[in-house]
Coordinates of C-alpha atoms and ligand atoms in Angstrom, one line a residue:
M1 CA 61.0 8.9 -113.3
E2 CA 62.3 9.6 -109.7
Q3 CA 62.5 13.0 -108.5
Q4 CA 65.5 14.3 -107.1
T5 CA 65.2 15.7 -103.5
I6 CA 66.9 17.5 -100.9
I7 CA 66.0 16.9 -97.5
I8 CA 66.3 20.4 -94.9
L9 CA 67.0 19.0 -91.4
D10 CA 65.1 21.4 -89.1
F11 CA 67.2 22.2 -85.7
G12 CA 65.2 24.5 -84.7
K13 CA 66.0 28.3 -86.3
S14 CA 63.8 30.1 -88.5
L15 CA 66.1 29.2 -91.7
K16 CA 64.7 25.9 -92.6
Q17 CA 61.3 27.7 -94.8
L18 CA 64.3 30.1 -96.7
T19 CA 66.9 27.6 -97.0
A20 CA 63.8 25.3 -98.6
R21 CA 63.0 28.0 -100.8
K22 CA 66.4 28.5 -102.3
V23 CA 67.1 24.8 -103.0
R24 CA 63.6 25.1 -104.6
D25 CA 64.7 28.3 -106.5
N26 CA 68.1 26.4 -108.1
K27 CA 65.4 23.6 -109.7
V28 CA 65.7 20.9 -107.1
Y29 CA 62.8 19.5 -105.0
S30 CA 63.6 20.0 -101.2
E31 CA 61.7 18.8 -98.1
I32 CA 61.8 20.0 -94.5
M33 CA 61.9 17.4 -91.9
P34 CA 62.5 17.9 -88.2
C35 CA 66.1 17.3 -86.5
N36 CA 64.7 14.6 -84.6
A37 CA 63.7 12.5 -87.8
P38 CA 64.6 8.9 -87.6
A39 CA 67.6 8.4 -90.1
K40 CA 65.8 5.6 -91.8
T41 CA 63.0 8.1 -92.5
I42 CA 64.7 10.6 -94.2
A43 CA 67.2 7.5 -95.9
D44 CA 63.8 6.3 -97.8
K45 CA 63.1 9.5 -99.2
K46 CA 66.5 8.6 -101.2
P47 CA 67.4 12.4 -100.7
I48 CA 70.4 13.3 -103.7
G49 CA 71.4 15.4 -100.4
I50 CA 70.9 16.9 -96.8
I51 CA 71.1 20.5 -95.5
F52 CA 71.2 20.9 -91.7
T53 CA 70.0 23.9 -90.7
V54 CA 72.0 26.4 -87.8
G55 CA 72.2 24.2 -85.3
T56 CA 74.5 23.3 -82.0
K57 CA 78.1 20.8 -82.9
E58 CA 76.1 18.1 -80.7
D59 CA 73.1 17.9 -82.9
Y60 CA 75.3 17.8 -85.8
E61 CA 77.4 15.4 -84.6
K62 CA 74.6 13.2 -83.1
K63 CA 72.8 13.3 -86.7
H64 CA 76.1 12.4 -88.1
R65 CA 76.4 9.3 -86.5
E66 CA 73.1 8.4 -87.3
L67 CA 73.5 9.2 -90.9
D68 CA 76.6 7.4 -91.4
G69 CA 76.6 4.5 -93.5
Y70 CA 74.0 5.8 -95.8
D71 CA 76.1 7.7 -97.8
I72 CA 74.4 11.3 -98.6
P73 CA 76.5 14.4 -98.8
I74 CA 75.5 16.7 -95.8
L75 CA 75.6 20.2 -96.0
E76 CA 76.1 22.5 -92.7
V77 CA 74.9 25.8 -92.7
Y78 CA 76.4 27.6 -89.6
G79 CA 75.7 31.5 -90.4
D80 CA 72.4 33.4 -91.4
E81 CA 71.8 31.5 -94.7
P82 CA 73.9 29.4 -96.9
E83 CA 76.1 31.5 -99.4
A84 CA 74.3 31.4 -102.9
A85 CA 77.4 29.8 -104.6
Q86 CA 78.2 27.4 -101.8
L87 CA 74.6 26.0 -102.2
D88 CA 75.1 25.9 -105.8
E89 CA 78.1 23.8 -105.6
F90 CA 76.5 21.7 -102.7
L91 CA 73.9 20.8 -105.4
R92 CA 75.6 20.6 -108.4
I93 CA 78.8 19.0 -107.6
T94 CA 78.5 17.5 -104.4
C95 CA 74.8 16.2 -104.8
G96 CA 75.2 15.7 -108.6
A97 CA 72.0 17.4 -109.0
K98 CA 69.9 17.9 -112.5
C99 CA 68.6 21.1 -111.7
D100 CA 65.5 20.5 -113.6
W101 CA 62.2 20.5 -111.3
N102 CA 59.5 22.5 -112.3
M103 CA 56.3 23.1 -111.7
E104 CA 54.8 21.4 -115.4
K105 CA 56.4 18.0 -113.8
Y106 CA 55.4 18.4 -110.1
A107 CA 52.1 19.0 -111.7
E108 CA 52.2 16.0 -113.5
S109 CA 53.4 14.1 -110.3
L110 CA 50.7 15.3 -108.3
V111 CA 48.2 13.8 -110.5
E112 CA 49.5 10.8 -110.6
E113 CA 49.9 10.4 -106.7
L114 CA 46.2 11.6 -106.2
K115 CA 44.9 9.1 -108.8
A116 CA 46.9 6.8 -106.5
Q117 CA 46.1 7.5 -103.2
I118 CA 42.0 8.2 -104.6
G119 CA 41.5 5.5 -107.0
D120 CA 38.1 5.6 -107.9
G121 CA 37.0 6.7 -104.4
K122 CA 34.8 10.1 -104.3
V123 CA 36.2 13.2 -103.1
L124 CA 34.3 16.2 -101.2
L125 CA 36.1 19.6 -101.8
A126 CA 34.9 23.0 -100.4
L127 CA 35.6 25.6 -102.8
S128 CA 36.3 29.4 -101.7
G129 CA 37.1 30.8 -104.8
G130 CA 40.7 31.9 -103.3
V131 CA 44.1 30.3 -104.8
D132 CA 44.5 27.6 -103.1
S133 CA 41.0 25.4 -102.7
S134 CA 40.7 26.5 -106.4
V135 CA 43.9 24.6 -107.6
C136 CA 43.3 22.0 -105.5
A137 CA 39.8 21.5 -107.6
Y138 CA 41.7 22.0 -111.0
L139 CA 44.2 19.0 -109.7
L140 CA 41.6 16.9 -108.1
D141 CA 39.4 17.4 -111.6
R142 CA 42.5 16.4 -113.8
A143 CA 43.1 13.2 -111.3
V144 CA 39.6 12.0 -110.5
G145 CA 37.5 13.9 -112.9
K146 CA 33.5 13.0 -111.7
N147 CA 34.7 11.3 -109.0
L148 CA 34.8 15.2 -107.0
T149 CA 32.5 17.4 -105.9
C150 CA 33.1 21.2 -105.3
I151 CA 31.2 22.8 -103.0
F152 CA 30.9 26.7 -103.2
V153 CA 29.5 28.3 -99.9
N154 CA 28.4 32.0 -100.8
H155 CA 28.4 33.2 -96.7
G156 CA 27.6 36.9 -98.1
L157 CA 30.8 38.5 -96.9
M158 CA 32.2 37.9 -100.2
R159 CA 33.7 40.8 -102.2
K160 CA 31.6 42.4 -105.1
N161 CA 31.0 40.3 -107.9
E162 CA 33.5 37.3 -106.6
P163 CA 30.3 34.9 -105.9
E164 CA 29.6 35.5 -109.8
E165 CA 33.2 35.1 -111.0
V166 CA 33.8 32.2 -109.4
C167 CA 30.8 30.1 -110.2
E168 CA 31.3 32.0 -114.3
V169 CA 35.1 29.4 -113.7
F170 CA 33.6 26.6 -112.2
S171 CA 30.2 26.2 -114.0
K172 CA 32.2 26.0 -117.2
K173 CA 34.3 23.2 -116.7
D174 CA 32.5 20.1 -116.8
M175 CA 32.7 19.1 -113.2
N176 CA 30.3 18.7 -110.2
F177 CA 29.9 22.0 -108.8
I178 CA 27.2 23.0 -106.6
Y179 CA 26.6 26.6 -105.6
L180 CA 25.0 27.6 -102.3
D181 CA 23.6 31.0 -101.3
A182 CA 23.5 31.0 -98.0
S183 CA 23.7 34.9 -97.1
E184 CA 20.3 35.3 -95.5
R185 CA 21.4 32.6 -93.1
F186 CA 25.0 34.1 -92.2
L187 CA 23.2 37.3 -91.8
A188 CA 20.6 36.1 -89.3
K189 CA 23.2 34.2 -87.0
L190 CA 25.2 37.6 -87.2
K191 CA 22.7 39.9 -86.6
N192 CA 23.5 42.8 -83.4
V193 CA 27.4 40.7 -82.9
T194 CA 30.0 43.1 -82.4
D195 CA 32.4 41.1 -81.1
P196 CA 35.2 39.9 -83.6
E197 CA 36.0 36.4 -82.4
K198 CA 32.3 36.1 -82.1
K199 CA 31.9 36.6 -85.2
R200 CA 34.7 34.6 -86.5
K201 CA 33.3 31.3 -84.5
I202 CA 29.6 32.0 -86.2
I203 CA 31.0 32.2 -89.7
G204 CA 33.0 28.8 -88.7
E205 CA 30.5 26.7 -87.2
E206 CA 28.0 28.0 -89.7
F207 CA 29.9 27.2 -92.6
I208 CA 30.5 24.0 -91.2
R209 CA 27.3 23.4 -90.5
V210 CA 25.9 24.5 -94.4
F211 CA 29.0 22.0 -95.8
E212 CA 27.6 19.1 -93.7
E213 CA 24.0 19.4 -94.8
Q214 CA 24.9 19.4 -98.7
A215 CA 27.1 16.7 -97.7
K216 CA 24.7 14.7 -96.5
M217 CA 22.7 14.9 -99.6
I218 CA 25.7 14.0 -101.8
G219 CA 26.2 10.5 -99.8
K220 CA 29.3 9.1 -98.7
V221 CA 32.4 10.4 -99.5
D222 CA 35.9 9.1 -99.4
Y223 CA 37.8 11.4 -99.6
L224 CA 37.4 15.2 -98.3
A225 CA 39.8 17.3 -99.7
Q226 CA 41.9 20.6 -98.2
G227 CA 43.7 23.6 -99.5
T228 CA 46.3 23.3 -96.5
I229 CA 49.7 24.7 -98.1
Y230 CA 53.3 24.8 -96.7
P231 CA 53.7 27.4 -94.4
D232 CA 50.3 26.4 -92.6
I233 CA 52.2 22.8 -91.5
I234 CA 55.6 25.0 -91.2
E235 CA 53.9 27.4 -88.9
S236 CA 51.3 24.4 -87.1
G237 CA 54.6 23.2 -85.6
T238 CA 53.9 19.9 -87.3
I239 CA 57.0 19.0 -89.0
G240 CA 59.4 21.0 -87.0
G241 CA 58.2 19.8 -83.5
Q242 CA 59.0 23.4 -82.6
G243 CA 55.6 24.4 -81.0
V244 CA 52.8 26.8 -82.6
V245 CA 54.1 30.0 -84.3
K246 CA 50.4 30.8 -85.6
S247 CA 47.6 29.1 -85.1
H248 CA 45.8 29.0 -88.6
H249 CA 42.3 30.6 -88.7
N250 CA 41.2 28.7 -92.2
V251 CA 37.3 29.1 -91.8
G252 CA 35.7 26.6 -88.9
G253 CA 38.6 24.1 -89.1
L254 CA 37.0 20.2 -90.2
P255 CA 33.1 19.5 -89.9
E256 CA 32.7 16.4 -87.9
H257 CA 29.7 14.7 -89.4
I258 CA 31.2 13.9 -92.6
D259 CA 32.3 10.2 -92.7
F260 CA 35.1 9.7 -94.5
K261 CA 38.4 7.7 -94.5
E262 CA 40.9 10.3 -94.9
L263 CA 42.0 14.1 -95.9
V264 CA 43.4 15.1 -99.3
E265 CA 46.1 17.8 -99.1
P266 CA 47.4 17.9 -102.7
I267 CA 49.3 21.3 -102.6
K268 CA 50.5 21.0 -98.5
L269 CA 54.2 21.1 -100.1
L270 CA 53.8 23.9 -101.7
F271 CA 54.8 27.7 -100.6
K272 CA 52.2 30.3 -101.7
D273 CA 54.0 31.6 -105.0
E274 CA 54.4 28.0 -106.4
V275 CA 50.8 27.2 -105.8
R276 CA 50.1 30.3 -107.6
Q277 CA 52.6 29.0 -110.7
L278 CA 50.7 25.2 -109.9
G279 CA 47.3 27.6 -110.9
A280 CA 48.9 28.6 -114.1
V281 CA 50.2 25.4 -115.2
L282 CA 46.5 23.8 -114.4
G283 CA 45.3 26.8 -117.0
L284 CA 43.3 28.3 -114.3
P285 CA 42.5 31.8 -115.0
E286 CA 44.8 34.5 -113.9
E287 CA 42.1 36.7 -111.8
I288 CA 42.0 33.0 -109.6
T289 CA 45.9 32.7 -109.7
T290 CA 46.6 36.5 -109.1
R291 CA 44.2 36.8 -106.1
Q292 CA 44.8 38.4 -103.0
P293 CA 44.8 36.7 -99.6
F294 CA 41.2 36.8 -98.7
P295 CA 40.1 36.0 -94.8
G296 CA 37.6 32.9 -94.2
P297 CA 35.1 35.4 -92.2
G298 CA 35.7 38.1 -95.5
L299 CA 34.3 40.9 -95.0
G300 CA 32.6 40.2 -91.6
V301 CA 36.2 41.2 -90.4
R302 CA 36.2 44.6 -92.0
V303 CA 32.8 45.3 -91.1
I304 CA 33.4 47.1 -87.5
G305 CA 30.5 46.7 -85.3
P306 CA 27.3 44.9 -85.9
I307 CA 27.0 43.2 -89.8
T308 CA 24.4 44.0 -91.8
K309 CA 23.4 43.6 -95.4
E310 CA 23.3 47.6 -96.0
R311 CA 26.6 48.2 -94.5
L312 CA 28.0 45.5 -96.5
D313 CA 27.3 46.7 -99.8
I314 CA 28.5 50.1 -98.7
L315 CA 31.9 48.0 -98.0
R316 CA 31.8 46.3 -101.5
D317 CA 31.1 49.2 -103.8
A318 CA 33.9 51.1 -101.8
D319 CA 36.5 48.0 -101.8
L320 CA 35.8 47.7 -105.9
I321 CA 36.3 51.2 -106.3
F322 CA 39.9 50.8 -104.1
R323 CA 40.5 48.1 -106.3
Q324 CA 39.9 49.2 -109.7
E325 CA 42.4 52.5 -108.8
I326 CA 44.7 50.1 -107.3
I327 CA 45.1 48.2 -110.6
S328 CA 45.1 51.2 -113.3
A329 CA 47.5 52.8 -111.6
G330 CA 49.3 49.5 -111.9
L331 CA 50.4 48.8 -108.4
H332 CA 48.9 45.9 -107.6
K333 CA 51.8 43.6 -108.7
E334 CA 54.0 45.8 -105.6
I335 CA 51.2 45.2 -102.9
S336 CA 50.4 41.9 -100.9
Q337 CA 46.8 43.1 -99.7
Y338 CA 44.7 46.2 -100.3
F339 CA 41.1 46.5 -99.1
A340 CA 38.5 48.7 -97.8
I341 CA 37.0 48.7 -94.0
I342 CA 34.0 50.3 -92.5
T343 CA 33.9 51.7 -89.2
D344 CA 31.2 52.0 -87.2
I345 CA 32.0 55.8 -86.6
H346 CA 29.9 58.5 -88.4
S347 CA 31.6 61.6 -88.9
T348 CA 30.3 64.9 -89.7
G349 CA 30.2 65.9 -93.6
V350 CA 28.7 68.9 -95.7
E351 CA 27.0 68.2 -98.7
R352 CA 25.6 71.2 -101.0
D353 CA 25.5 73.7 -97.6
E354 CA 23.7 70.6 -95.7
R355 CA 25.0 69.1 -92.8
T356 CA 25.5 64.8 -93.1
Y357 CA 26.4 62.4 -90.7
K358 CA 27.7 59.3 -92.5
Y359 CA 30.0 56.3 -92.1
T360 CA 33.8 57.2 -92.1
L361 CA 35.7 54.2 -94.2
A362 CA 39.2 53.0 -94.3
L363 CA 41.5 51.9 -96.2
R364 CA 44.4 49.4 -95.8
A365 CA 47.5 48.7 -97.8
I366 CA 50.4 46.2 -96.8
K367 CA 53.2 44.8 -98.4
T368 CA 54.5 41.3 -96.6
T369 CA 56.4 38.2 -97.3
D370 CA 54.9 36.2 -94.7
F371 CA 52.1 38.1 -93.3
M372 CA 53.7 37.7 -89.9
T373 CA 55.0 41.2 -90.2
A374 CA 53.7 44.0 -92.8
E375 CA 54.4 47.4 -94.1
W376 CA 52.0 49.9 -94.7
V377 CA 52.7 50.7 -98.6
R378 CA 53.1 54.1 -99.7
I379 CA 50.5 54.4 -101.8
P380 CA 50.7 57.9 -104.0
Y381 CA 48.7 60.7 -102.8
E382 CA 47.3 61.2 -106.1
V383 CA 45.6 57.5 -106.1
L384 CA 44.8 58.2 -102.8
E385 CA 42.8 61.3 -103.7
K386 CA 41.2 59.8 -106.6
V387 CA 40.0 56.9 -104.6
S388 CA 38.5 59.1 -101.5
R389 CA 36.8 61.3 -104.3
R390 CA 35.6 58.6 -106.1
I391 CA 34.2 56.4 -102.7
V392 CA 32.2 59.8 -101.2
T393 CA 30.6 60.3 -104.4
E394 CA 29.5 57.4 -106.1
V395 CA 29.2 55.2 -102.8
G396 CA 26.3 56.7 -100.5
D397 CA 26.6 56.7 -96.8
V398 CA 30.3 57.4 -96.5
S399 CA 31.0 61.3 -95.8
R400 CA 35.0 60.7 -95.1
V401 CA 37.9 58.1 -95.9
V402 CA 41.1 57.2 -94.3
Y403 CA 44.1 55.7 -94.9
D404 CA 45.5 53.4 -92.4
I405 CA 49.4 54.0 -91.5
T406 CA 50.2 51.3 -89.5
D407 CA 52.9 48.5 -89.8
K408 CA 52.2 45.0 -88.5
P409 CA 53.5 45.0 -85.7
P410 CA 51.9 47.0 -83.6
A411 CA 48.7 46.6 -85.8
T412 CA 47.4 43.1 -87.5
V413 CA 46.5 43.1 -91.0
E414 CA 42.9 42.8 -90.7
W415 CA 40.9 45.7 -88.4
E416 CA 39.2 42.9 -86.5
Ligands
LIG5 P1 46.5 39.3 -89.3 O1 45.1 40.4 -89.4 O2 46.2 38.3 -88.2 O3 46.3 38.9 -90.8 O4 47.2 40.3 -89.6 C1 47.2 38.1 -91.7 C2 46.9 37.1 -92.8 O5 45.6 36.5 -92.3 C3 44.3 36.8 -92.7 N1 43.4 36.3 -91.8 C4 42.6 35.3 -91.9 N2 42.5 34.4 -92.5 N3 40.6 33.7 -91.4 C5 41.5 33.7 -92.5 O6 41.2 32.5 -93.2 C6 40.9 34.6 -90.2 O7 40.1 34.9 -89.6 C7 41.3 35.7 -90.8 N4 42.3 36.8 -89.7 C8 42.8 37.4 -91.1 C9 44.7 38.4 -93.4 O8 43.8 38.5 -94.1 C10 45.9 38.7 -93.6 O9 46.4 37.9 -95.2

C-alpha cells in the first residue's frame, strides 16, 4: 500500500522542522525538500499535498508556475506557524489524507525497503548502545538477519555498567554481535591530553582504527550502516541547501579503509522521539529506548584535565548516584540530559577533624527540545542535597559537589 506523503518545501526559514513535525503529529507522513527542488522530483514522490514554508511572494509564484500541471494541492504558510485548524482542514479535506500513518506501518515499510536495498549483501554496523544505533541494529536484524554484523567498541569512556547492559541486550539476540574492550588502548592514547578538541580527535580516530581492524577480520562487506537521524541531516544543511547550522559530531566520521558499496541510513528521516517510538515498536528494551543522549567521546569530555582510569571511576560512581536519585525522585522524564563532571579543581574539606584536599565534582541537568539551546533544571534542593551527601560519603576522593546553573547559551551542555 502506498504511503500518503506531504512535502514541506523549505523556503529558508526555520519553520520547516516544526511544520514537518505537525504534519506527522496529524498522522500523515511528511518530508522536507529544498525550495529549488525540480518540480518533477517533487511530483515523483506522489505527494497528496505540498506546504510552502514562509518565503517571499516571488519565490512562491515561481514555484507555483513550475508545479502547475501536476494538480497537487498547495498550502502557503505566511505567519509564524500554520494554525492547527487550518492544517487539519488542508490535510483532511483539501488533500484527502487518511491520517493513518503510524510507527508500526512505518517500521514494516522500512524493513521492506532495507530488504530490497540490501538483498543478500553483508552489512556492518558500529553499535554504540545509544538509541539510534540500537534501533538500526534491530531494524537491520529484521531485514537481513545473519547478514548483519554489529561491532560494539568499548572505549573505556562509558558510564557505569553501560557496556555490560549493552552486551546483555544484544548477546541475547541471535545475531552476529562482536564486543571489543579497547579501553586500555584509548586510555594510552589519551594519556596526559588535556585539550578538549584533541581528546575528541584522538577518541574519534582511535575508534575508526579499532573498527577498521575488526572489519578487516570479518572480510568484505557490501554496506556500512549508520544511525543518522533527520535533525542531523536538516542541521547539516544537506536538504535545505542553507549552509551548516551545526557540524555534527558523531564519533570520528566515516572509516576510510573499509571497502563498501553503499551507506545504509535506515532512520535518517525520523526525529529523535520517533526513533524512540520505533525502538519500542521493534521490541527494544525500555532502558535503551529511553536512554538520554550521550556524546560520542563519552566521559572523555566530562573529565576535565587529564583522563585517567582512577578519575573515570570516581566520575562513574558519582554519575550513577546522580542518575539513581533523579530516577527515584521521578524527575528523569522531565530532564533531557543529566550527568556529573569531574573537575580538575581540588578543594579543601574536613573529615573527622582532619583536613582533606580532594576533587570538586559538578552536576549538570538541562531541559531542551533541540539541544541548540537549553535551560538548567530547577532540581528540588532536597534531591540535590541527597545526591551531594551520597557522593561525598560513598565516592572516595570527592570533597565538594557543585551544581551548574547556566543556560545554553552562553554555556554549552557539555563542559568540554
Ligand atoms: P553541547 O555541549 O554542544 O552539546 O551544547 C549538545 C548535545 O551534543 C552532545 N555532544 C556531543 N555528541 N559528540 C557527540 O556525539 C561530541 O563530541 C559531543 N559534544 C556534545 C551533548 O551531549 C548534547 O547532547
